[in-house]
PDB file of C-alpha atoms and ligand atoms in Angstrom:
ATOM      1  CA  UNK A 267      98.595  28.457 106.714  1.00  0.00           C
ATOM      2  CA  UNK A 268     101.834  30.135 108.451  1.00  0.00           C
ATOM      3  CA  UNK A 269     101.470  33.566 108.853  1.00  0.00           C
ATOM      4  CA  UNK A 270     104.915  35.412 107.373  1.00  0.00           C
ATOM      5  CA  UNK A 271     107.312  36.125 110.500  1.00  0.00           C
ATOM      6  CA  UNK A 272     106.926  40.105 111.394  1.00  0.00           C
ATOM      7  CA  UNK A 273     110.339  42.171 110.220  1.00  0.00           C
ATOM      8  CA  UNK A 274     111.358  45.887 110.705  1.00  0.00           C
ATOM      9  CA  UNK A 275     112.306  47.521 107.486  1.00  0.00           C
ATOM     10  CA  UNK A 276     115.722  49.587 107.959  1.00  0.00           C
ATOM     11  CA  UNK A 277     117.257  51.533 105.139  1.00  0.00           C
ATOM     12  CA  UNK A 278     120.818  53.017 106.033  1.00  0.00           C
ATOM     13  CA  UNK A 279     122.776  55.552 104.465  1.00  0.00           C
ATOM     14  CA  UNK A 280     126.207  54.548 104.228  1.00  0.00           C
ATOM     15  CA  UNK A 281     129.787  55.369 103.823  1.00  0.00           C
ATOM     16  CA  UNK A 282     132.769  53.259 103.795  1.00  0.00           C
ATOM     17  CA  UNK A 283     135.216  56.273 104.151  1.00  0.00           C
ATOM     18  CA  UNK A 284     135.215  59.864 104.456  1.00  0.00           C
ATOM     19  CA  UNK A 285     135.582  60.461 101.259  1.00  0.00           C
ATOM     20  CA  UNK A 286     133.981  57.919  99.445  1.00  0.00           C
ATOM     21  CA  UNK A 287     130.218  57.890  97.740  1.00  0.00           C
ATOM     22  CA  UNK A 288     127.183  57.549  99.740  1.00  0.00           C
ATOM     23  CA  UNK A 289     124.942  54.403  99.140  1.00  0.00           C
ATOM     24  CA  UNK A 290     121.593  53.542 100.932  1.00  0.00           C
ATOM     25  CA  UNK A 291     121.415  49.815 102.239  1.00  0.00           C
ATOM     26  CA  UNK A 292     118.336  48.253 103.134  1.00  0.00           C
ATOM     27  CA  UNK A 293     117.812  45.559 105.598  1.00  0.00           C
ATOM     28  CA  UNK A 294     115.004  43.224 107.156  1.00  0.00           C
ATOM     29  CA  UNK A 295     115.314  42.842 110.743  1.00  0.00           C
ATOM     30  CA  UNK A 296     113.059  40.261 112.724  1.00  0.00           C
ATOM     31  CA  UNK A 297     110.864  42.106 114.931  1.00  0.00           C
ATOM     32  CA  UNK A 298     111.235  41.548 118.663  1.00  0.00           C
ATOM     33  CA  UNK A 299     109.353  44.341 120.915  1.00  0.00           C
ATOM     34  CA  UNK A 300     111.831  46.639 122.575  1.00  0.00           C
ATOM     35  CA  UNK A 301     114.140  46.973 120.733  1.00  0.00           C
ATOM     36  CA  UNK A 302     116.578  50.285 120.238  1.00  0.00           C
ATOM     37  CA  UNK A 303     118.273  51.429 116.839  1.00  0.00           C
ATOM     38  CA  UNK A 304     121.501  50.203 118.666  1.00  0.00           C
ATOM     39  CA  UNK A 305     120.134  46.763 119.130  1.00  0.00           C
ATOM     40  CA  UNK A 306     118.516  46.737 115.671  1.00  0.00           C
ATOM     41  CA  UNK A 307     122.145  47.533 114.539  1.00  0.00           C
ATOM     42  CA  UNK A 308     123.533  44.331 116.830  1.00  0.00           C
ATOM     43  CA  UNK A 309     121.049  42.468 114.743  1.00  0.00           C
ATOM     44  CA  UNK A 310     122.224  43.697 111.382  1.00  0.00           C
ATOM     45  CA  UNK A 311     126.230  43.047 112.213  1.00  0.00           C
ATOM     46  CA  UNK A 312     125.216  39.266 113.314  1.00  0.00           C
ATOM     47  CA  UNK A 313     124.175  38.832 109.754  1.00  0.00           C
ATOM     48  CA  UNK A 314     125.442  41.574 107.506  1.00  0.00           C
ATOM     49  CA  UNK A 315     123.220  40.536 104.756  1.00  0.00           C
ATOM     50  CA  UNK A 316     120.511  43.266 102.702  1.00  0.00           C
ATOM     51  CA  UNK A 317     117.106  42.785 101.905  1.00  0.00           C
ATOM     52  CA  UNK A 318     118.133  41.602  98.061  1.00  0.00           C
ATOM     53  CA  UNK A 319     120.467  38.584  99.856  1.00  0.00           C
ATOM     54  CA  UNK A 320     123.690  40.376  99.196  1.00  0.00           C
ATOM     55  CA  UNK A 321     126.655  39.809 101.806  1.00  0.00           C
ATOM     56  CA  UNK A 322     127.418  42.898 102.992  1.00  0.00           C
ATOM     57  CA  UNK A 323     129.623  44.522 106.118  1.00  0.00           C
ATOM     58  CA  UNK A 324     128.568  45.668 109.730  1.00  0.00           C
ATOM     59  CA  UNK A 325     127.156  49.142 110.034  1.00  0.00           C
ATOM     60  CA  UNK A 326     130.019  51.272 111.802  1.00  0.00           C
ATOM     61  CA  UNK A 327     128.238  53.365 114.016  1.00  0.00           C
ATOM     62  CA  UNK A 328     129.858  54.983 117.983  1.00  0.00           C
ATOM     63  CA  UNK A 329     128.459  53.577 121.258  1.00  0.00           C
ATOM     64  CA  UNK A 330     129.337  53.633 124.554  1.00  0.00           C
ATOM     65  CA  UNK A 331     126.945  53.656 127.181  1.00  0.00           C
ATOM     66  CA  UNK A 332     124.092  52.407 126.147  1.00  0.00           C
ATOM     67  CA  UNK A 333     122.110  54.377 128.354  1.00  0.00           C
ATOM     68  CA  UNK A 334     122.166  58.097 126.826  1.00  0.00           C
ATOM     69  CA  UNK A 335     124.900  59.199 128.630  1.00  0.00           C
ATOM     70  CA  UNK A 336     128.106  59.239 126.819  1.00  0.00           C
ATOM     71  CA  UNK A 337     126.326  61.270 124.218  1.00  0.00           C
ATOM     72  CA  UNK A 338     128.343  58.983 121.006  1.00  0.00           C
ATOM     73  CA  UNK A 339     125.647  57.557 119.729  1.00  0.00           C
ATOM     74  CA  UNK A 340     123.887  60.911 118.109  1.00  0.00           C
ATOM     75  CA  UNK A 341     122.438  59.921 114.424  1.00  0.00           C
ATOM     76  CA  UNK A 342     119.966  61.038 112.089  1.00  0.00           C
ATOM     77  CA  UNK A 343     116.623  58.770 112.928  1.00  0.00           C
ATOM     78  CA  UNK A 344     114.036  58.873 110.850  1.00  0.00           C
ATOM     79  CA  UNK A 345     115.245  62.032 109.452  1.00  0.00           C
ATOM     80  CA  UNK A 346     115.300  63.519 113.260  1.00  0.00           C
ATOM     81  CA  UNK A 347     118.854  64.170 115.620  1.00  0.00           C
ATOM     82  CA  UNK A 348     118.540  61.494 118.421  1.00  0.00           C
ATOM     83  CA  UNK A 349     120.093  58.887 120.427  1.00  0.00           C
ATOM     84  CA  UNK A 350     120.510  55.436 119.069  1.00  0.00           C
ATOM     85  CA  UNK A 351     120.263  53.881 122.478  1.00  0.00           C
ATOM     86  CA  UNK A 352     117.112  55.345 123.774  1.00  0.00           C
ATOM     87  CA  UNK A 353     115.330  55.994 120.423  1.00  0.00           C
ATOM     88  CA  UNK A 354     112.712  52.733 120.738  1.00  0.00           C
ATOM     89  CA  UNK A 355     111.796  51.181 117.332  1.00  0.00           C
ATOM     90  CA  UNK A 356     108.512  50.394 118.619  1.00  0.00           C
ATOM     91  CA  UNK A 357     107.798  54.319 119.033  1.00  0.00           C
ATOM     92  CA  UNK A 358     109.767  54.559 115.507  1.00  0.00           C
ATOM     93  CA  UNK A 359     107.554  52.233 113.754  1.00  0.00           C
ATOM     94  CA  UNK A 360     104.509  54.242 115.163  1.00  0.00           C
ATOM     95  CA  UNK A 361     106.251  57.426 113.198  1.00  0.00           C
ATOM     96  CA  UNK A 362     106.995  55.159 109.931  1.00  0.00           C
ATOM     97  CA  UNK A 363     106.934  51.525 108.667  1.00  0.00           C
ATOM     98  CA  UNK A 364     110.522  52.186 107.722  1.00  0.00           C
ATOM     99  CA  UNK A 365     113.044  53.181 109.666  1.00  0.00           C
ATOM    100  CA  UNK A 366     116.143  55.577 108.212  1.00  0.00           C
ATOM    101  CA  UNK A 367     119.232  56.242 109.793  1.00  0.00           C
ATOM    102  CA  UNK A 368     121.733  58.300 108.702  1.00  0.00           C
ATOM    103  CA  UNK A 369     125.042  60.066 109.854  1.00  0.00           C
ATOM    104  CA  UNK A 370     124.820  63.407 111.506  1.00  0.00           C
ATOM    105  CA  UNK A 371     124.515  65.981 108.321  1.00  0.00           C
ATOM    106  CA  UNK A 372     126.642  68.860 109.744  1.00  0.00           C
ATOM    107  CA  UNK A 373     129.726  66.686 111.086  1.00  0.00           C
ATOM    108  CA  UNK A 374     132.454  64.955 108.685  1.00  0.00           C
ATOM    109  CA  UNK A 375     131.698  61.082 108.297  1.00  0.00           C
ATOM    110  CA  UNK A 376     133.909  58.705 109.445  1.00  0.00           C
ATOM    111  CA  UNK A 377     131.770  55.755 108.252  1.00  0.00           C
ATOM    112  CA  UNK A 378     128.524  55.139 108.173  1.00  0.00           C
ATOM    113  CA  UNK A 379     127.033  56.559 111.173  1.00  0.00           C
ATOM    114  CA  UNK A 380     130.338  57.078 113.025  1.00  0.00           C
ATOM    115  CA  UNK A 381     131.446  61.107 112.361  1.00  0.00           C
ATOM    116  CA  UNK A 382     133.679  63.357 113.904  1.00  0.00           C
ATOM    117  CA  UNK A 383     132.206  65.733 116.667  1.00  0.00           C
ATOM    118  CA  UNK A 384     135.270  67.464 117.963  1.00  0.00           C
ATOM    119  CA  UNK A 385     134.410  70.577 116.962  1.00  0.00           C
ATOM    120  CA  UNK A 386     132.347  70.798 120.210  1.00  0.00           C
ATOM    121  CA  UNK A 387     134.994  70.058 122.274  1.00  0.00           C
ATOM    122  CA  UNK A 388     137.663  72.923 119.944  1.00  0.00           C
ATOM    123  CA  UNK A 389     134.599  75.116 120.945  1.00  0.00           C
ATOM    124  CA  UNK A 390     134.545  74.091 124.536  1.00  0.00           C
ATOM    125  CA  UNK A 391     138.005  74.451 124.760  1.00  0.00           C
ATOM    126  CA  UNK A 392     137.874  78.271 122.725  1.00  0.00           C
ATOM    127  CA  UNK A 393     135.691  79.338 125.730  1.00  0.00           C
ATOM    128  CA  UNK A 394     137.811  77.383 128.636  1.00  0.00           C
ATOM    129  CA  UNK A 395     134.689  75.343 129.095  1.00  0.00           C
ATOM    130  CA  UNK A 396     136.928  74.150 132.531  1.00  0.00           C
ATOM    131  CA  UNK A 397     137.579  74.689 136.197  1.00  0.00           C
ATOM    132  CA  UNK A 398     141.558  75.610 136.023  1.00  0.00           C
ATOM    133  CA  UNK A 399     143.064  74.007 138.424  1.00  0.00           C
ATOM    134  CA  UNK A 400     146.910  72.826 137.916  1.00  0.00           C
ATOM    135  CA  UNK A 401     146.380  70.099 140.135  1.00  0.00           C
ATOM    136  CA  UNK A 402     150.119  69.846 141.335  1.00  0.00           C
ATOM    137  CA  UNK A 403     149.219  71.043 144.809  1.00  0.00           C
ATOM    138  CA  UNK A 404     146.679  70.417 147.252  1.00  0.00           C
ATOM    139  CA  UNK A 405     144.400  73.675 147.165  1.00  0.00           C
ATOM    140  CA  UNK A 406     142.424  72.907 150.658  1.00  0.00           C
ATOM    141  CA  UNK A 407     138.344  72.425 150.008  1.00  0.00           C
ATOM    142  CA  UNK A 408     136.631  74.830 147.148  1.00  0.00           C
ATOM    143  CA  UNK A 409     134.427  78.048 147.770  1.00  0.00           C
ATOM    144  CA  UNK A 410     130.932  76.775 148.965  1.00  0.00           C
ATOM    145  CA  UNK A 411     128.242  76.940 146.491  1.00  0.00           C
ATOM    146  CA  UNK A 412     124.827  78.474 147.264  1.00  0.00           C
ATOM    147  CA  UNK A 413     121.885  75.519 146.926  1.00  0.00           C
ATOM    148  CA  UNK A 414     119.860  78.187 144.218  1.00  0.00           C
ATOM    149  CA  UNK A 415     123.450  77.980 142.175  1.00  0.00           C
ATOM    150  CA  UNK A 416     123.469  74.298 142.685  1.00  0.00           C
ATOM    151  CA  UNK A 417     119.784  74.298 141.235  1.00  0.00           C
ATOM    152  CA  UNK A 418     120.704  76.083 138.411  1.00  0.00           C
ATOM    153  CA  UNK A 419     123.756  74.917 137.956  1.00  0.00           C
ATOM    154  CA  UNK A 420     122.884  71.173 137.661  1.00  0.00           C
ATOM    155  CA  UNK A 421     120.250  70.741 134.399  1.00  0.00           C
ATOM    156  CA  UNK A 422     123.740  72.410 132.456  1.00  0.00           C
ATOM    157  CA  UNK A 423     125.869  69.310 133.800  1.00  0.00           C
ATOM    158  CA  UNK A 424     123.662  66.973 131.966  1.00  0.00           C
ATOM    159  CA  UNK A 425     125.265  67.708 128.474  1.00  0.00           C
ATOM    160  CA  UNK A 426     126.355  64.760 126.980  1.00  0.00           C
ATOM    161  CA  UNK A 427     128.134  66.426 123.759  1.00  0.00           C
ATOM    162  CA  UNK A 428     125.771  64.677 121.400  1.00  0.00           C
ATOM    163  CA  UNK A 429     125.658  67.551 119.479  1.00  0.00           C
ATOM    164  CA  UNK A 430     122.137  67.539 118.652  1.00  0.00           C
ATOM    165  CA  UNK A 431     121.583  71.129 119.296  1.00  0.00           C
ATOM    166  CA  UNK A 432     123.825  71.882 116.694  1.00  0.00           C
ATOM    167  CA  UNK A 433     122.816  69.254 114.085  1.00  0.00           C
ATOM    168  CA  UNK A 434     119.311  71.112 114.473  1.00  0.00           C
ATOM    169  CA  UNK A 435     120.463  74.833 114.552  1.00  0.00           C
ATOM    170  CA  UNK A 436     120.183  76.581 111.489  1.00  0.00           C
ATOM    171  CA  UNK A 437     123.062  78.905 112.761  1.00  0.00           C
ATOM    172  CA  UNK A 438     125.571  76.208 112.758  1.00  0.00           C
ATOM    173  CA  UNK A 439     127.392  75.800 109.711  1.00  0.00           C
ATOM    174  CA  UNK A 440     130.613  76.742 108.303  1.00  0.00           C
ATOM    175  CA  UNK A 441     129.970  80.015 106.698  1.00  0.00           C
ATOM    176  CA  UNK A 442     128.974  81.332 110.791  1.00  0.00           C
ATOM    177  CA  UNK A 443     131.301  79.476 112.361  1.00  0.00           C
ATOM    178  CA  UNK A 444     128.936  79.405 114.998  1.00  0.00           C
ATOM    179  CA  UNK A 445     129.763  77.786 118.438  1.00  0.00           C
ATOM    180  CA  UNK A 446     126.479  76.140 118.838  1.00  0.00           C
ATOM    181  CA  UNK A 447     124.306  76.156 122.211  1.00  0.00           C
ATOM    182  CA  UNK A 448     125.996  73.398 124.034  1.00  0.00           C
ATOM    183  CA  UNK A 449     128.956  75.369 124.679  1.00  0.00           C
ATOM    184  CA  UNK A 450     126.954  78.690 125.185  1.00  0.00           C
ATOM    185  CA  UNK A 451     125.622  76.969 127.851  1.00  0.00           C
ATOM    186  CA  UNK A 452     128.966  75.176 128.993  1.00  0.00           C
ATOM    187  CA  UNK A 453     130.343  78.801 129.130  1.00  0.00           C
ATOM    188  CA  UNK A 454     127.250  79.209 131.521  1.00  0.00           C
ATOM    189  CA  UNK A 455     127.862  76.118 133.726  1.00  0.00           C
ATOM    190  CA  UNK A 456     131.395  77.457 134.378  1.00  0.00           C
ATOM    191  CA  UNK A 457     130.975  81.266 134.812  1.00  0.00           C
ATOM    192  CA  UNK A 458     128.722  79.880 137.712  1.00  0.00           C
ATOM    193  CA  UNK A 459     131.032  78.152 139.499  1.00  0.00           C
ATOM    194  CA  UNK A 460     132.591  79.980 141.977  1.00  0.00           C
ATOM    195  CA  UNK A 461     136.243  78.811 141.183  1.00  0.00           C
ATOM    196  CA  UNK A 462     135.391  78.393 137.390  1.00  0.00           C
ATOM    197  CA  UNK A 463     134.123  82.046 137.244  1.00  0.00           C
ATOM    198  CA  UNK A 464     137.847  83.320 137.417  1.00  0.00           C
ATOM    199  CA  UNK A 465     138.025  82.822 133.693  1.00  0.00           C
ATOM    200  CA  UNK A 466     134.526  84.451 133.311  1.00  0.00           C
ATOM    201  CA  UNK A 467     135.890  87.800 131.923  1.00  0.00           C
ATOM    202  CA  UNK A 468     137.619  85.216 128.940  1.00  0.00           C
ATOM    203  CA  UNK A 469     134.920  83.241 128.010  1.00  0.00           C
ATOM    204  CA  UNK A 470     132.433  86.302 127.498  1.00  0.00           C
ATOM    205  CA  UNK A 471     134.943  87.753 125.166  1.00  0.00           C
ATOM    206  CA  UNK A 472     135.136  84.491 123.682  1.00  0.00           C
ATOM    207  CA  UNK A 473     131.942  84.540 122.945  1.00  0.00           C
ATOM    208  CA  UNK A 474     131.969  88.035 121.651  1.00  0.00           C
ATOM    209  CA  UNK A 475     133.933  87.173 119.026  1.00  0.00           C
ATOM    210  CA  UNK A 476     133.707  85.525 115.754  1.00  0.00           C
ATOM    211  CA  UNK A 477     131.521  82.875 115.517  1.00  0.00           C
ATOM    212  CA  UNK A 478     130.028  83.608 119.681  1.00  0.00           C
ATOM    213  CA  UNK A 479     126.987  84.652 120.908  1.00  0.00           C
ATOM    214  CA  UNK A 480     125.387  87.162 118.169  1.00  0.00           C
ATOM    215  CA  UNK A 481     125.006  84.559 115.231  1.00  0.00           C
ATOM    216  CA  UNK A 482     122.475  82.707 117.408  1.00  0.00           C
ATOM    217  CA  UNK A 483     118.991  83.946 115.682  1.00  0.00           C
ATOM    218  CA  UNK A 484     117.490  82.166 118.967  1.00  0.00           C
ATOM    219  CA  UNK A 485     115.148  79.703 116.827  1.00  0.00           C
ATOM    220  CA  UNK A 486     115.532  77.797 119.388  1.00  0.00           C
ATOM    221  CA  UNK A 487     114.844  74.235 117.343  1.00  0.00           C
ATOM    222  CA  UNK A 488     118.417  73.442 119.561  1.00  0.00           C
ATOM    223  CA  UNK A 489     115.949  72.890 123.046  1.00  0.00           C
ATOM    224  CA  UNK A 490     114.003  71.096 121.535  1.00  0.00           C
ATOM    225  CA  UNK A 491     116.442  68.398 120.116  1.00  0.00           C
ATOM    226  CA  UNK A 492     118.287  68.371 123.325  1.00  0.00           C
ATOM    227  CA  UNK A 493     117.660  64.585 124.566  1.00  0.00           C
ATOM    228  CA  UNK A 494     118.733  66.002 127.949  1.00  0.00           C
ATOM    229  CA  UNK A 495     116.250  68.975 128.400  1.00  0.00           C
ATOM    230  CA  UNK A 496     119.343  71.455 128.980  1.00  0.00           C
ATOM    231  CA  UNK A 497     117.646  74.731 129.790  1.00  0.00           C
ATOM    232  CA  UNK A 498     119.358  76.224 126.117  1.00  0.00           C
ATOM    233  CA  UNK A 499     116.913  78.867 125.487  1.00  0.00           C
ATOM    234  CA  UNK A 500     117.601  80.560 129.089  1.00  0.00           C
ATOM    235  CA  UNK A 501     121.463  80.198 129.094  1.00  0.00           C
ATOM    236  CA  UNK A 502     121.821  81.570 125.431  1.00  0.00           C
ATOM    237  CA  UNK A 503     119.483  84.595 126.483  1.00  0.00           C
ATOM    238  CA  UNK A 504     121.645  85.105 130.090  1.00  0.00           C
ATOM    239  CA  UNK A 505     125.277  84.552 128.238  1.00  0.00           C
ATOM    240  CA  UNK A 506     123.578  86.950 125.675  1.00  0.00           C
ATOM    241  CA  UNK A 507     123.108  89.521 128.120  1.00  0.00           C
ATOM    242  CA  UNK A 508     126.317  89.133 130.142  1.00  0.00           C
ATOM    243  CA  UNK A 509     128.380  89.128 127.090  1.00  0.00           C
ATOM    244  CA  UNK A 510     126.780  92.560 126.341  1.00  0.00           C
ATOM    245  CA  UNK A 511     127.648  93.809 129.568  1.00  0.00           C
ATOM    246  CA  UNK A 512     131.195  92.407 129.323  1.00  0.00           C
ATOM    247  CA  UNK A 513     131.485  94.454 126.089  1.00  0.00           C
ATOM    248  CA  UNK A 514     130.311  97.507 127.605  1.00  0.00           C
ATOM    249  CA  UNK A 515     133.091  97.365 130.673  1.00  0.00           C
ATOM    250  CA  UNK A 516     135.565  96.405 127.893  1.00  0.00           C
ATOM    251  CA  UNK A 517     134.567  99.893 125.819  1.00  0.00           C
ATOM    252  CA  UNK A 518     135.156 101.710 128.603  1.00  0.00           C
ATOM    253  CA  UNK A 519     138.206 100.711 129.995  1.00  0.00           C
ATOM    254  CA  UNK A 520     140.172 100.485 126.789  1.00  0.00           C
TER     255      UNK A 520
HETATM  256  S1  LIG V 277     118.317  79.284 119.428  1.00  0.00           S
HETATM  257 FE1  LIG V 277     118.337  78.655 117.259  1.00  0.00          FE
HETATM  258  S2  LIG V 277     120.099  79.724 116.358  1.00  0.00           S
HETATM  259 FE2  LIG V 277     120.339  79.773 118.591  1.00  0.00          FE
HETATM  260  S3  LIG V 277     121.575  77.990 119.109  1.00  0.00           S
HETATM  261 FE3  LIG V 277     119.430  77.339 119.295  1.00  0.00          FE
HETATM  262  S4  LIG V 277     118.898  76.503 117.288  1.00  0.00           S
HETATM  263 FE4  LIG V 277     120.785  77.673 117.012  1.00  0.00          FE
HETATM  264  S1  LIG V 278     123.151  70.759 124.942  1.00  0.00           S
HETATM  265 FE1  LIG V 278     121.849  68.934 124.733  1.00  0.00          FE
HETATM  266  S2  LIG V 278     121.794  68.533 122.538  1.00  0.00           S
HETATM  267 FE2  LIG V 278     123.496  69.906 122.905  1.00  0.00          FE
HETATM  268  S3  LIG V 278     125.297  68.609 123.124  1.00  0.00           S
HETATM  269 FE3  LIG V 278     124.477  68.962 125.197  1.00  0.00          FE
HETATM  270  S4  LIG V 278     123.075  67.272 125.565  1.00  0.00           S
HETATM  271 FE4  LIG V 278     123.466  67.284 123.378  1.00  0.00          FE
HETATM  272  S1  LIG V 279     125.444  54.859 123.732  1.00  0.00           S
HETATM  273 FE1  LIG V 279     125.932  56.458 125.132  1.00  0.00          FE
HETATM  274  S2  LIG V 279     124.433  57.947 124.711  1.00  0.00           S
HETATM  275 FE2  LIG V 279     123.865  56.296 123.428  1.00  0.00          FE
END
């Protein structure tokens, strides 16, 4: 007798608009070992077609890179912030013998598993997360940077604006306003530079205000979502402590 072929269960929650109703869709995938949630979703928008027969649409979800570094492809997995492209259904199906996915909970849907993240980059922006340079003349080479700055410097690059750390942070919601830890530590990655730490003095007092540094009840559940290991507990506790000291100057020279 012919054993049944193996399938992956996949139940998606789903949203054909931002503003319209959201229904759960279930699928049956044919298992093939290693796959990713984005190739289990290639599967599903060959043959847009639920468990129950029904015809149904492709699952709209952002990619890029494919290799967890353009940081688009942030979703809710199994009830958990990840990346679609390295989270491994065989590892999944270890956790569950169905696999969820759903949008991002604290970001406005777009559809399906698509939303809109650019509140990280208005926050990036609110604490000139940048090395301001015009660019309309030729400035000669930049101030040497120590190796130990380099060192420390480099984990912080690795942010890939996923937004993880704020999907995860209890902090970050609308009645806070809360920046969130990626651009606490952005703030960080720039104060350090040596021609990004002109703007220093502005980003600590952009982190002083509304919304900054002080709403962070260091929980720290953000470093441990971070799919790039960004070093978020030690760059909200050294922003923490150079925004007090900015305050302090600030008092004092008023
Ligand atoms: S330490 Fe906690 S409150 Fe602070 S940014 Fe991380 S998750 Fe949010
Ligand atoms: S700090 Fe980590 S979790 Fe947060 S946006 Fe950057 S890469 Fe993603
Ligand atoms: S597709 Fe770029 S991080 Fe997943």
């Amino acid at each position: 007798m012919a054993t049944a072929a193996r399938t992956i269960k996949v139940e998606i929650k789903r949203q054909s608009s931002p503003d319209a109703k959201a229904v759960t869709e279930t699928f049956e995938i044919p298992y093939r070992p290693n796959m990713n949630i984005t190739s289990l979703l290639g599967e599903i928008a060959l043959n847009p077609v639920d468990v129950s027969g029904k015809a149904t649409t492709p699952v709209t979800y952002d990619s890029n890179c494919l290799e967890e570094i353009c940081g688009s492809c942030a979703m809710l997995i199994n009830g958990k912030a990840r990346m679609a492209c390295s989270a491994l259904v065989d590892k999944l199906l270890a956790e569950s013998n169905t696999i969820t996915l759903a949008p991002l909970s604290k970001f406005p849907v777009v559809r399906d598993l698509a939303v809109d993240r650019s509140v990280l980059f208005e926050n990036l922006k609110a604490v000139k997360a940048w090395v301001p340079i015009d660019g309309t003349y030729d400035l000669g080479s930049g101030p040497r940077q120590q190796p130990q700055i380099q060192e420390q410097r480099y984990p912080l690059s690795n942010c890939i604006s996923c937004c993880c750390c704020m999907e995860v942070c209890p902090q970050f919601n609308v009645e806070t306003g809360f920046v969130g830890a990626a651009t606490i530590a952005q703030a960080k990655l720039f104060n350090m530079d040596p021609a990004g730490s002109v703007l220093k003095e502005d980003r600590l007092r952009a982190l002083a205000g509304d919304g900054g540094i002080q709403e962070c009840g260091f929980a720290q559940n953000c470093v441990v979502a971070c799919p790039k290991e960004l070093p978020l507990t030690e760059a909200i506790s050294d922003m923490g402590r150079d925004v007090f000291v900015q305050q302090v100057k600030d008092f004092f020279t008023r």
